[in-house]
Short mmCIF file of C-alpha atoms in Angstrom, two decimals:
data_model
loop_
_atom_site.label_atom_id
_atom_site.label_comp_id
_atom_site.label_asym_id
_atom_site.label_seq_id
_atom_site.Cartn_x
_atom_site.Cartn_y
_atom_site.Cartn_z
CA MET A 1 -5.60 3.50 4.89
CA ALA A 2 -4.85 0.18 6.53
CA ASN A 3 -5.97 -2.95 4.80
CA ARG A 4 -5.55 -6.65 5.27
CA ILE A 5 -5.84 -9.43 2.73
CA GLN A 6 -6.41 -13.01 3.81
CA GLU A 7 -4.29 -15.30 1.65
CA GLN A 8 -7.16 -17.80 1.45
CA ASN A 9 -9.67 -15.14 0.43
CA HIS A 10 -8.25 -12.15 -1.35
CA ALA A 11 -11.57 -10.32 -1.30
CA ASP A 12 -11.59 -10.03 2.50
CA ILE A 13 -10.52 -6.45 2.99
CA SER A 14 -11.18 -4.06 5.88
CA ARG A 15 -11.17 -0.34 5.24
CA ALA A 16 -9.99 2.57 7.37
CA PRO A 17 -8.54 6.07 6.88
CA ARG A 18 -5.60 6.62 4.58
CA SER A 19 -2.02 7.53 5.47
CA ARG A 20 1.36 7.26 3.78
CA ALA A 21 4.39 6.60 5.90
CA ARG A 22 6.26 9.63 4.60
CA GLY A 23 3.46 12.08 5.38
CA ILE A 24 1.80 10.90 8.57
CA LEU A 25 1.93 12.93 11.78
CA THR A 26 0.48 10.18 13.90
CA VAL A 27 1.28 6.70 15.10
CA LEU A 28 -1.36 4.14 14.21
CA ALA A 29 -2.05 0.92 16.05
CA ILE A 30 -4.63 -1.58 14.84
CA ALA A 31 -6.11 -4.43 16.83
CA VAL A 32 -7.98 -7.22 15.09
CA GLY A 33 -9.67 -9.79 17.27
CA ILE A 34 -7.35 -9.12 20.21
CA GLY A 35 -7.67 -7.32 23.51
CA TRP A 36 -6.33 -3.79 23.88
CA PRO A 37 -3.51 -3.37 26.43
CA ALA A 38 -4.45 -2.13 29.88
CA LEU A 39 -3.77 1.59 30.13
CA ALA A 40 -2.85 3.73 33.08
CA GLN A 41 -6.43 4.95 33.57
CA GLN A 42 -9.49 2.68 33.44
CA THR A 43 -11.66 5.13 31.52
CA ALA A 44 -13.75 4.61 28.37
CA ILE A 45 -16.58 6.11 26.34
CA THR A 46 -19.55 3.93 25.46
CA GLY A 47 -22.87 4.48 23.75
CA VAL A 48 -25.21 3.52 20.91
CA VAL A 49 -25.21 4.68 17.30
CA LYS A 50 -28.72 5.43 16.01
CA ASN A 51 -30.26 6.76 12.82
CA ALA A 52 -32.55 9.79 12.67
CA SER A 53 -35.53 7.54 13.48
CA GLY A 54 -33.91 6.29 16.67
CA GLU A 55 -33.10 2.81 15.33
CA PRO A 56 -29.70 1.29 16.22
CA VAL A 57 -27.06 1.20 13.49
CA SER A 58 -24.37 -1.48 13.36
CA GLY A 59 -21.21 -1.14 11.28
CA ALA A 60 -20.89 2.63 11.66
CA LEU A 61 -17.57 4.35 12.40
CA VAL A 62 -17.27 6.25 15.67
CA ARG A 63 -14.39 8.71 15.98
CA VAL A 64 -13.34 9.79 19.48
CA ARG A 65 -10.68 12.49 19.73
CA SER A 66 -9.00 14.76 22.24
CA GLU A 67 -7.10 17.63 20.66
CA GLY A 68 -5.58 18.57 24.00
CA LEU A 69 -4.19 15.09 24.63
CA GLY A 70 -3.38 14.35 21.00
CA LEU A 71 -5.35 11.10 21.19
CA GLY A 72 -7.83 9.60 18.77
CA PHE A 73 -9.71 6.31 18.48
CA LEU A 74 -11.81 4.91 15.68
CA VAL A 75 -14.17 2.10 16.65
CA VAL A 76 -17.08 0.36 14.91
CA SER A 77 -20.60 0.03 16.30
CA GLN A 78 -21.50 -3.61 16.90
CA ALA A 79 -24.81 -5.44 17.56
CA GLN A 80 -27.68 -3.14 18.54
CA GLY A 81 -25.50 -0.21 17.54
CA ARG A 82 -23.37 -0.39 20.68
CA PHE A 83 -19.83 0.93 20.70
CA SER A 84 -17.09 1.18 23.30
CA THR A 85 -13.63 2.68 23.16
CA PRO A 86 -10.56 1.15 24.75
CA ASN A 87 -9.44 2.71 28.02
CA LEU A 88 -8.66 6.41 27.67
CA LEU A 89 -6.74 9.07 29.52
CA ALA A 90 -8.97 11.39 31.51
CA GLY A 91 -9.91 14.53 29.61
CA LYS A 92 -12.33 16.12 27.17
CA TYR A 93 -13.19 14.30 23.95
CA THR A 94 -15.40 14.83 20.92
CA VAL A 95 -17.46 11.91 19.62
CA GLU A 96 -18.59 11.72 15.97
CA GLY A 97 -20.35 9.03 13.99
CA PHE A 98 -20.23 8.12 10.28
CA GLY A 99 -22.27 5.42 8.59
CA GLY A 100 -23.76 4.86 5.16
CA ASN A 101 -24.82 8.21 3.75
CA PHE A 102 -25.08 10.00 7.09
CA GLN A 103 -22.97 11.40 9.90
CA SER A 104 -23.67 12.99 13.26
CA ALA A 105 -24.05 16.71 13.81
CA ALA A 106 -21.18 18.86 15.12
CA PRO A 107 -20.14 17.24 18.41
CA GLY A 108 -19.90 18.84 21.81
CA PRO A 109 -17.22 17.90 24.34
CA VAL A 110 -17.58 14.79 26.49
CA GLU A 111 -15.53 14.79 29.68
CA VAL A 112 -14.33 11.52 31.15
CA ARG A 113 -12.71 11.04 34.54
CA ASN A 114 -10.43 8.37 35.93
CA GLY A 115 -12.28 5.17 36.68
CA GLN A 116 -15.55 6.46 35.22
CA ALA A 117 -16.99 5.58 31.83
CA GLY A 118 -18.43 8.39 29.76
CA ASN A 119 -21.67 7.64 27.92
CA VAL A 120 -23.02 9.30 24.80
CA ASP A 121 -25.34 8.20 22.01
CA VAL A 122 -24.51 9.17 18.44
CA ILE A 123 -27.31 10.15 16.04
CA LEU A 124 -26.65 9.89 12.30
CA SER A 125 -28.86 12.73 11.13
CA VAL A 126 -26.74 14.84 8.76
CA PRO A 127 -25.85 13.94 5.14
CA LEU A 128 -22.33 12.54 4.94
CA GLN A 129 -19.91 15.31 4.01
CA ILE A 130 -17.23 13.76 1.81
CA PRO A 131 -15.54 15.65 -1.03
CA PRO A 132 -15.31 13.89 -4.40
CA ARG A 133 -12.24 11.74 -4.83
CA GLU A 134 -9.33 13.26 -6.70
CA LYS A 135 -8.97 11.84 -10.21
CA ARG A 136 -5.73 9.92 -10.55
CA LEU A 137 -3.84 11.61 -13.37
CA THR A 138 -2.22 9.48 -16.05
CA ASP A 139 0.95 10.19 -18.02
CA GLU A 140 -1.26 11.37 -20.87
CA ASP A 141 -2.83 13.93 -18.51
CA TYR A 142 0.63 15.16 -17.50
CA ARG A 143 1.64 15.46 -21.16
CA LYS A 144 -1.32 17.77 -21.74
CA ILE A 145 -0.41 19.89 -18.71
CA LEU A 146 3.12 20.56 -19.98
CA PRO A 147 3.29 23.59 -22.34
CA ASP A 148 3.90 23.17 -26.10
CA SER A 149 6.51 25.94 -26.34
CA ASP A 150 9.07 23.44 -27.69
CA VAL A 151 7.22 20.43 -29.04
CA ARG A 152 10.35 18.37 -29.73
CA ALA A 153 11.85 18.93 -26.26
CA LYS A 154 8.51 18.11 -24.68
CA ARG A 155 8.23 14.91 -26.70
CA LEU A 156 11.72 13.79 -25.65
CA ILE A 157 11.01 14.53 -21.99
CA THR A 158 7.65 12.79 -21.91
CA THR A 159 9.06 9.77 -23.74
CA TRP A 160 12.32 9.12 -21.92
CA CYS A 161 11.41 10.30 -18.43
CA ALA A 162 8.35 8.06 -18.50
CA TYR A 163 10.53 5.06 -19.27
CA CYS A 164 11.57 4.68 -15.62
CA HIS A 165 8.81 6.44 -13.68
CA THR A 166 5.57 8.33 -14.12
CA LEU A 167 5.58 11.91 -15.35
CA GLN A 168 4.28 13.07 -11.98
CA GLU A 169 7.91 12.92 -10.80
CA VAL A 170 8.78 15.50 -13.47
CA VAL A 171 5.73 17.77 -13.55
CA SER A 172 5.62 18.19 -9.76
CA ALA A 173 9.36 19.00 -9.43
CA ARG A 174 10.72 22.54 -9.13
CA MET A 175 14.46 23.08 -9.69
CA THR A 176 17.00 25.58 -10.95
CA ARG A 177 18.59 25.10 -14.35
CA GLU A 178 21.75 23.77 -12.72
CA GLU A 179 19.72 21.24 -10.73
CA TRP A 180 17.78 20.18 -13.83
CA GLN A 181 21.08 19.74 -15.67
CA GLN A 182 22.43 17.51 -12.89
CA THR A 183 19.21 15.51 -12.89
CA PHE A 184 19.28 15.16 -16.67
CA ASP A 185 22.91 13.98 -16.66
CA ARG A 186 22.22 11.42 -13.96
CA MET A 187 19.10 10.06 -15.64
CA ARG A 188 20.79 9.92 -19.05
CA ASP A 189 23.66 7.93 -17.61
CA GLN A 190 21.27 5.48 -15.99
CA LEU A 191 19.38 4.98 -19.24
CA TYR A 192 22.58 4.63 -21.23
CA GLU A 193 24.22 2.12 -18.91
CA ASN A 194 21.33 -0.06 -17.86
CA ARG A 195 18.16 0.39 -19.83
CA LYS A 196 18.81 1.01 -23.52
CA ARG A 197 21.60 0.21 -25.95
CA PRO A 198 23.43 3.32 -27.21
CA LEU A 199 21.85 3.13 -30.69
CA GLU A 200 18.36 3.06 -29.17
CA LEU A 201 18.96 6.25 -27.22
CA GLY A 202 19.34 8.21 -30.42
CA SER A 203 19.10 11.98 -30.02
CA PHE A 204 18.63 11.67 -26.26
CA THR A 205 22.43 11.39 -25.95
CA GLN A 206 23.19 14.33 -28.27
CA GLN A 207 24.29 17.51 -26.55
CA GLN A 208 22.03 19.81 -28.57
CA GLU A 209 18.89 17.85 -27.75
CA GLY A 210 19.90 17.52 -24.12
CA GLU A 211 20.33 21.27 -23.79
CA ALA A 212 16.90 21.84 -25.31
CA MET A 213 15.34 19.47 -22.78
CA VAL A 214 17.06 21.15 -19.83
CA ASP A 215 16.12 24.61 -21.15
CA TYR A 216 12.50 23.51 -21.38
CA LEU A 217 12.47 22.09 -17.84
CA ALA A 218 14.17 25.15 -16.34
CA LYS A 219 11.77 27.50 -18.14
CA HIS A 220 8.52 25.81 -17.17
CA LEU A 221 9.45 23.95 -13.96
CA GLY A 222 11.80 26.38 -12.26
CA PRO A 223 11.78 27.19 -8.51
CA ASP A 224 9.23 30.01 -8.91
CA ALA A 225 6.89 28.25 -11.34
CA PRO A 226 3.39 27.80 -9.84
CA VAL A 227 2.17 24.26 -9.31
CA ASP A 228 -0.88 23.32 -11.34
CA PRO A 229 -3.74 22.62 -8.88
CA ARG A 230 -4.47 19.35 -10.68
CA VAL A 231 -0.92 18.21 -9.97
CA ALA A 232 -0.87 19.43 -6.37
CA GLY A 233 -4.01 17.45 -5.60
CA GLN A 234 -2.32 14.17 -6.54
CA SER A 235 -0.22 13.95 -3.40
CA LEU A 236 -1.39 14.87 0.09
CA PRO A 237 2.05 15.69 1.53
CA ARG A 238 2.68 18.32 -1.15
CA ARG A 239 1.87 21.96 -0.54
CA GLY A 240 -1.63 22.65 -1.76
CA GLY A 241 -2.58 18.98 -1.75
CA ALA A 242 -6.22 18.19 -1.05
CA LEU A 243 -6.98 17.18 2.51
CA HIS A 244 -10.28 16.47 4.22
CA PRO A 245 -10.72 14.55 7.49
CA ASN A 246 -13.57 12.45 6.08
CA ARG A 247 -12.32 11.97 2.52
CA ASN A 248 -11.77 8.23 2.80
CA TRP A 249 -14.75 7.01 4.79
CA PRO A 250 -16.38 3.93 3.27
CA GLY A 251 -19.60 4.50 1.38
CA SER A 252 -21.47 1.76 3.23
CA LEU A 253 -21.76 0.23 6.70
CA LEU A 254 -18.98 -2.19 7.64
CA GLN A 255 -19.74 -5.88 7.98
CA GLY A 256 -18.04 -9.12 9.01
CA ALA A 257 -14.30 -9.09 9.65
CA GLY A 258 -14.09 -5.53 8.33
CA ALA A 259 -16.08 -4.32 11.35
CA LYS A 260 -13.90 -6.04 13.95
CA TYR A 261 -11.13 -3.55 14.47
CA VAL A 262 -10.02 -0.58 16.51
CA MET A 263 -7.70 2.12 15.20
CA PHE A 264 -5.70 4.32 17.53
CA GLU A 265 -4.07 7.63 16.65
CA TYR A 266 -1.50 9.57 18.65
CA ALA A 267 -0.32 12.99 17.50
CA LEU A 268 3.44 13.41 17.60
CA PRO A 269 5.22 16.69 18.39
CA SER A 270 4.97 19.30 15.65
CA GLY A 271 7.80 19.10 13.15
CA SER A 272 8.85 15.58 14.10
CA THR A 273 8.27 14.22 10.56
CA PRO A 274 7.91 10.52 11.44
CA ARG A 275 9.44 8.33 8.74
CA ASP A 276 9.31 4.69 9.86
CA ILE A 277 8.03 2.58 12.74
CA ALA A 278 8.85 -0.79 14.32
CA VAL A 279 7.49 -2.66 17.34
CA ASP A 280 9.51 -4.66 19.86
CA SER A 281 8.52 -7.82 21.76
CA GLN A 282 6.97 -5.76 24.58
CA GLY A 283 4.66 -3.85 22.25
CA ILE A 284 6.71 -0.65 22.40
CA ALA A 285 6.64 1.28 19.12
CA TRP A 286 9.86 2.90 17.93
CA VAL A 287 9.64 5.82 15.51
CA SER A 288 12.36 7.52 13.45
CA GLU A 289 11.78 11.30 13.41
CA ARG A 290 13.29 12.21 10.09
CA SER A 291 13.99 15.92 10.52
CA THR A 292 14.76 16.10 14.27
CA GLY A 293 17.09 13.12 14.59
CA MET A 294 15.11 11.85 17.55
CA LEU A 295 14.23 8.21 18.14
CA GLY A 296 10.66 8.15 19.42
CA ARG A 297 9.38 5.60 21.93
CA PHE A 298 5.63 5.10 22.27
CA ASP A 299 4.22 2.99 25.12
CA PRO A 300 0.64 1.89 24.29
CA ARG A 301 -0.03 0.95 27.92
CA SER A 302 0.53 4.41 29.34
CA LEU A 303 -0.12 6.27 26.07
CA SER A 304 3.17 8.11 26.56
CA TYR A 305 5.69 9.23 23.96
CA THR A 306 9.32 9.98 24.77
CA ARG A 307 12.17 11.10 22.53
CA ILE A 308 15.74 9.85 22.65
CA ALA A 309 18.53 11.99 21.23
CA PRO A 310 21.30 10.17 19.32
CA PRO A 311 25.01 10.82 19.73
CA ALA A 312 26.46 13.71 17.75
CA GLY A 313 27.35 13.01 14.15
CA LYS A 314 29.54 14.64 11.52
CA GLY A 315 26.96 17.32 10.88
CA SER A 316 23.97 18.99 12.50
CA LYS A 317 21.45 18.05 9.81
CA TRP A 318 19.39 14.96 10.61
CA GLN A 319 17.77 12.67 8.09
CA LEU A 320 16.44 9.52 9.73
CA ASN A 321 14.91 6.74 7.70
CA ALA A 322 14.29 3.02 8.23
CA VAL A 323 13.96 1.59 11.74
CA ALA A 324 13.86 -2.08 12.81
CA VAL A 325 14.04 -4.13 16.02
CA ASP A 326 16.15 -7.28 16.21
CA ALA A 327 15.47 -10.51 18.12
CA GLU A 328 17.10 -9.08 21.26
CA ASP A 329 14.97 -5.91 21.17
CA GLN A 330 17.89 -3.79 20.03
CA VAL A 331 16.63 -0.86 17.96
CA TRP A 332 18.42 -0.19 14.68
CA TYR A 333 17.79 2.87 12.55
CA VAL A 334 19.36 4.81 9.72
CA ASP A 335 20.68 8.37 9.81
CA ASP A 336 21.19 8.60 6.06
CA GLY A 337 21.85 12.31 5.62
CA PRO A 338 25.31 13.89 5.93
CA ASN A 339 26.04 11.67 8.96
CA ALA A 340 25.70 8.53 6.78
CA ARG A 341 25.50 6.01 9.60
CA LEU A 342 23.53 3.13 11.03
CA LEU A 343 22.70 3.43 14.74
CA ARG A 344 21.96 0.71 17.26
CA TYR A 345 20.19 1.60 20.51
CA ASP A 346 19.98 -0.63 23.58
CA PRO A 347 16.75 0.28 25.44
CA LYS A 348 17.90 -1.46 28.63
CA GLY A 349 21.26 0.22 29.00
CA GLY A 350 20.44 3.38 27.07
CA GLU A 351 23.61 2.99 25.01
CA PHE A 352 24.21 3.77 21.34
CA GLN A 353 26.59 2.26 18.85
CA SER A 354 27.28 3.89 15.51
CA TYR A 355 28.33 2.19 12.26
CA PRO A 356 29.42 4.33 9.27
CA LEU A 357 27.74 3.52 5.97
CA PRO A 358 29.87 3.04 2.84
CA GLU A 359 30.54 6.20 0.88
CA TYR A 360 28.83 6.97 -2.40
CA ARG A 361 30.99 9.19 -4.59
CA TYR A 362 28.58 9.94 -7.43
CA ALA A 363 26.08 12.72 -8.05
CA VAL A 364 22.63 12.40 -6.48
CA ALA A 365 19.37 14.32 -6.83
CA PRO A 366 19.16 17.76 -5.18
CA GLY A 367 18.41 17.33 -1.49
CA ALA A 368 19.03 13.58 -1.65
CA SER A 369 21.75 11.54 0.01
CA GLY A 370 23.87 8.71 -1.31
CA ALA A 371 23.43 6.94 2.03
CA ARG A 372 19.62 6.75 1.76
CA MET A 373 18.36 3.44 3.13
CA THR A 374 14.62 2.69 3.15
CA ALA A 375 14.43 -0.83 4.61
CA LEU A 376 16.30 -2.96 7.17
CA ARG A 377 16.18 -6.73 7.74
CA PHE A 378 18.07 -9.21 9.92
CA TRP A 379 19.52 -12.45 8.58
CA ASP A 380 22.44 -14.76 9.24
CA GLY A 381 23.85 -12.63 12.06
CA SER A 382 23.95 -9.49 9.90
CA ILE A 383 21.72 -6.51 9.25
CA TRP A 384 20.79 -5.86 5.64
CA GLY A 385 19.60 -2.60 4.09
CA THR A 386 18.49 -1.18 0.75
CA GLY A 387 20.80 1.52 -0.57
CA THR A 388 18.05 3.25 -2.51
CA THR A 389 19.96 6.19 -3.94
CA ALA A 390 23.30 4.40 -4.22
CA ASN A 391 21.72 1.40 -5.99
CA ARG A 392 23.16 -1.25 -3.73
CA ILE A 393 22.28 -3.69 -0.99
CA VAL A 394 24.36 -3.26 2.15
CA ARG A 395 25.26 -5.98 4.63
CA LEU A 396 26.66 -5.02 8.04
CA ASP A 397 28.32 -7.46 10.42
CA PRO A 398 27.63 -6.02 13.91
CA LYS A 399 30.52 -7.96 15.44
CA THR A 400 33.21 -6.56 13.17
CA GLY A 401 31.51 -3.40 11.90
CA LYS A 402 32.40 -4.44 8.36
CA ALA A 403 29.99 -3.32 5.66
CA THR A 404 29.72 -5.23 2.38
CA LYS A 405 28.19 -3.63 -0.72
CA TYR A 406 26.27 -5.60 -3.34
CA PRO A 407 25.76 -3.39 -6.43
CA VAL A 408 22.44 -3.56 -8.27
CA PRO A 409 21.51 -2.10 -11.69
CA LYS A 410 22.00 1.65 -11.72
CA GLY A 411 18.75 3.57 -11.61
CA SER A 412 16.66 0.66 -10.31
CA GLU A 413 16.43 2.10 -6.76
CA PRO A 414 16.00 -0.84 -4.36
CA TYR A 415 13.31 0.04 -1.83
CA GLY A 416 11.68 -2.84 0.07
CA LEU A 417 13.59 -5.81 1.46
CA ALA A 418 12.72 -9.35 2.59
CA ILE A 419 14.26 -12.75 3.30
CA GLY A 420 12.62 -15.38 1.09
CA GLY A 421 11.86 -19.01 1.80
CA ASP A 422 15.06 -19.89 -0.08
CA LYS A 423 17.08 -17.87 2.48
CA MET A 424 18.05 -15.43 -0.23
CA ILE A 425 17.85 -11.64 -0.07
CA TRP A 426 14.97 -10.19 -2.07
CA TYR A 427 14.28 -6.54 -2.81
CA SER A 428 11.74 -4.47 -4.71
CA ALA A 429 13.20 -2.20 -7.40
CA GLN A 430 11.16 1.00 -7.33
CA PHE A 431 12.17 2.30 -10.76
CA GLY A 432 13.45 -1.03 -12.05
CA ASN A 433 9.86 -2.30 -11.74
CA ALA A 434 10.98 -5.71 -10.57
CA ILE A 435 11.27 -8.07 -7.64
CA VAL A 436 14.90 -9.14 -7.49
CA LYS A 437 16.70 -12.03 -5.80
CA LEU A 438 20.22 -11.51 -4.51
CA ASP A 439 22.44 -14.50 -3.78
CA PRO A 440 24.77 -13.23 -1.01
CA GLY A 441 27.28 -15.96 -1.75
CA THR A 442 27.86 -14.98 -5.37
CA GLY A 443 26.32 -11.52 -5.70
CA ARG A 444 24.22 -12.84 -8.58
CA LEU A 445 20.94 -11.03 -9.23
CA THR A 446 17.84 -12.70 -10.68
CA GLN A 447 15.20 -10.23 -11.81
CA TYR A 448 11.45 -10.83 -12.07
CA LYS A 449 9.59 -7.99 -13.76
CA ALA A 450 6.30 -6.75 -12.31
CA PRO A 451 3.35 -7.54 -14.62
CA THR A 452 2.20 -3.90 -14.66
CA PRO A 453 4.61 -1.25 -16.04
CA HIS A 454 5.58 1.59 -13.69
CA SER A 455 4.25 -0.23 -10.63
CA ASP A 456 6.48 1.89 -8.36
CA LEU A 457 7.24 -1.00 -6.01
CA ARG A 458 7.75 0.01 -2.38
CA GLY A 459 7.18 -1.99 0.81
CA MET A 460 8.02 -5.69 0.76
CA ALA A 461 7.80 -8.70 3.10
CA ALA A 462 7.81 -12.51 3.06
CA ASP A 463 4.81 -14.54 4.21
CA GLY A 464 4.83 -17.68 6.36
CA GLU A 465 5.60 -19.86 3.33
CA GLY A 466 8.52 -17.71 2.27
CA ASN A 467 6.76 -16.15 -0.73
CA LEU A 468 7.30 -12.47 -1.44
CA TRP A 469 4.74 -9.67 -1.34
CA ALA A 470 5.30 -6.13 -2.62
CA ALA A 471 3.19 -2.98 -2.74
CA GLY A 472 2.75 -1.26 -6.12
CA THR A 473 2.10 2.39 -5.33
CA GLU A 474 1.36 3.50 -8.90
CA SER A 475 -0.23 0.27 -10.14
CA ASN A 476 -2.56 0.26 -7.10
CA LYS A 477 -1.90 -3.45 -6.71
CA LEU A 478 -0.20 -5.96 -4.46
CA ILE A 479 2.12 -8.48 -6.04
CA LYS A 480 2.63 -11.98 -4.68
CA MET A 481 5.61 -13.89 -6.01
CA ASP A 482 6.30 -17.57 -5.52
CA TYR A 483 9.98 -17.76 -4.62
CA ARG A 484 10.23 -21.29 -6.07
CA SER A 485 8.64 -20.85 -9.48
CA GLY A 486 8.93 -17.11 -9.97
CA GLU A 487 5.19 -16.91 -10.69
CA ARG A 488 3.79 -13.43 -10.03
CA THR A 489 0.16 -12.74 -9.15
CA GLU A 490 -1.31 -9.25 -8.87
CA TYR A 491 -4.22 -8.27 -6.62
CA SER A 492 -6.02 -4.98 -7.17
CA VAL A 493 -6.92 -3.14 -3.98
CA PRO A 494 -10.52 -1.94 -3.58
CA THR A 495 -9.88 1.80 -3.32
CA GLU A 496 -9.12 3.43 -6.65
CA GLY A 497 -5.87 5.39 -6.80
CA SER A 498 -5.02 4.71 -3.15
CA GLY A 499 -1.32 3.96 -3.66
CA PRO A 500 -0.29 0.93 -1.53
CA PHE A 501 2.98 1.85 0.17
CA ALA A 502 4.21 0.21 3.38
CA LEU A 503 3.62 -3.55 3.68
CA ASP A 504 4.05 -6.22 6.34
CA VAL A 505 2.88 -9.77 7.03
CA ASP A 506 1.19 -11.39 10.02
CA ALA A 507 2.46 -14.91 9.31
CA LYS A 508 0.56 -16.44 12.23
CA ARG A 509 -2.85 -15.27 10.97
CA LYS A 510 -1.85 -15.38 7.28
CA VAL A 511 -2.76 -11.75 6.80
CA ILE A 512 -1.09 -9.11 4.63
CA TRP A 513 -1.17 -5.55 5.98
CA PHE A 514 -0.44 -2.49 3.87
CA SER A 515 -0.92 1.26 3.99
CA GLU A 516 -2.53 3.35 1.27
#
């Protein structure tokens, strides 16, 4: 779901379908009050949305899709119920309408040809088919789901594991006993070193109690243990997660600024696993394909998607992550698996340059990488990144190739990154539940705790005044922090349990954008 919040009026929110960056299979582009780029073919679909009585309906959603072309548009009917798509590629499309408590009947194909507009009216005559929203489980719900075979081990797990993150992280995991032991050891060390004094840890540090906890986890959450349907439904990307194409339609007709948008969807190749996206000065979107290693290039003018293979690395397994475009339209992205490197791509010359990331010599979670980097920013001639697994901020000087590591509290997991109005480096600590300022000159960290516990802070950006914004995925809130005073203000988003994730700022229009 893409939302915007006007800084002057925090109730001004437009609603559209949900997606999380890690799970999407499409590239989304949103236009608000601006013209859509000219495409290769001057073709569109127009029409009028009407109710069952034949009266025009304004503020209804119209979805236009072509499975064959992998294209989709979502537009809103305007005055007198009229709607019009941007220019399309020639082909066959389906047209559906959704508004209030009704939707259109099953659509037939509409064929459009180059230079010719297709025309179809949409009749809202069928009751809106939306499944009930999934209930957002709490830690108390997860406690009840876990078996009572060993009450003491269960109590220790649900107490200490919930100190850093929600119990969903535990109950949804499936690991061998060896993997659970490694996870337990790592988490215990993080608690011991950075969160609690040794005396406060009590029996959590004792070998006998630790073995009981690991035995419990391996017995009930092993690789072959079935996933409780209530748990599976909490996260769409997980196997068995609930999914319905209409599950997040608004329950009423759109009005005002919320009705002035167009959403575009482009299906990427199967198995590409898009992870992050950035746009250059020409409007070209660059996508990191996590599992293929490909850098994707999407041209909104021609609606074409091309893939660029990187140079060979140390291994054959790819694990792409953050991508960003600098002021010279150079594309930077992270290959944070076994290759552990930062790549720079020059679109004009087609050349790559590779920079090795600093090593991380300590144990990490099964399937994870010590080089994991979830955000990139440019400042003071360097590129900065969040070392999420390694608990560090990394600064790379492109001229010398030198990488500097700034350690952060172990177990805090820096995720989002921004440059504040004070020209300092700021990051969101996912498990540390804080917005943190890093002084590059001294390495000093100043921590500002999020008002809501377990906020699960993710995406982060600075607005036009230099203040910081962060998305709280678990708290279902946005946090604004004044970089001068340290004052933090939370804003609840309108959709319950939607999980704000990625976040960016349109400083010119003073608008905050985030995904749900």
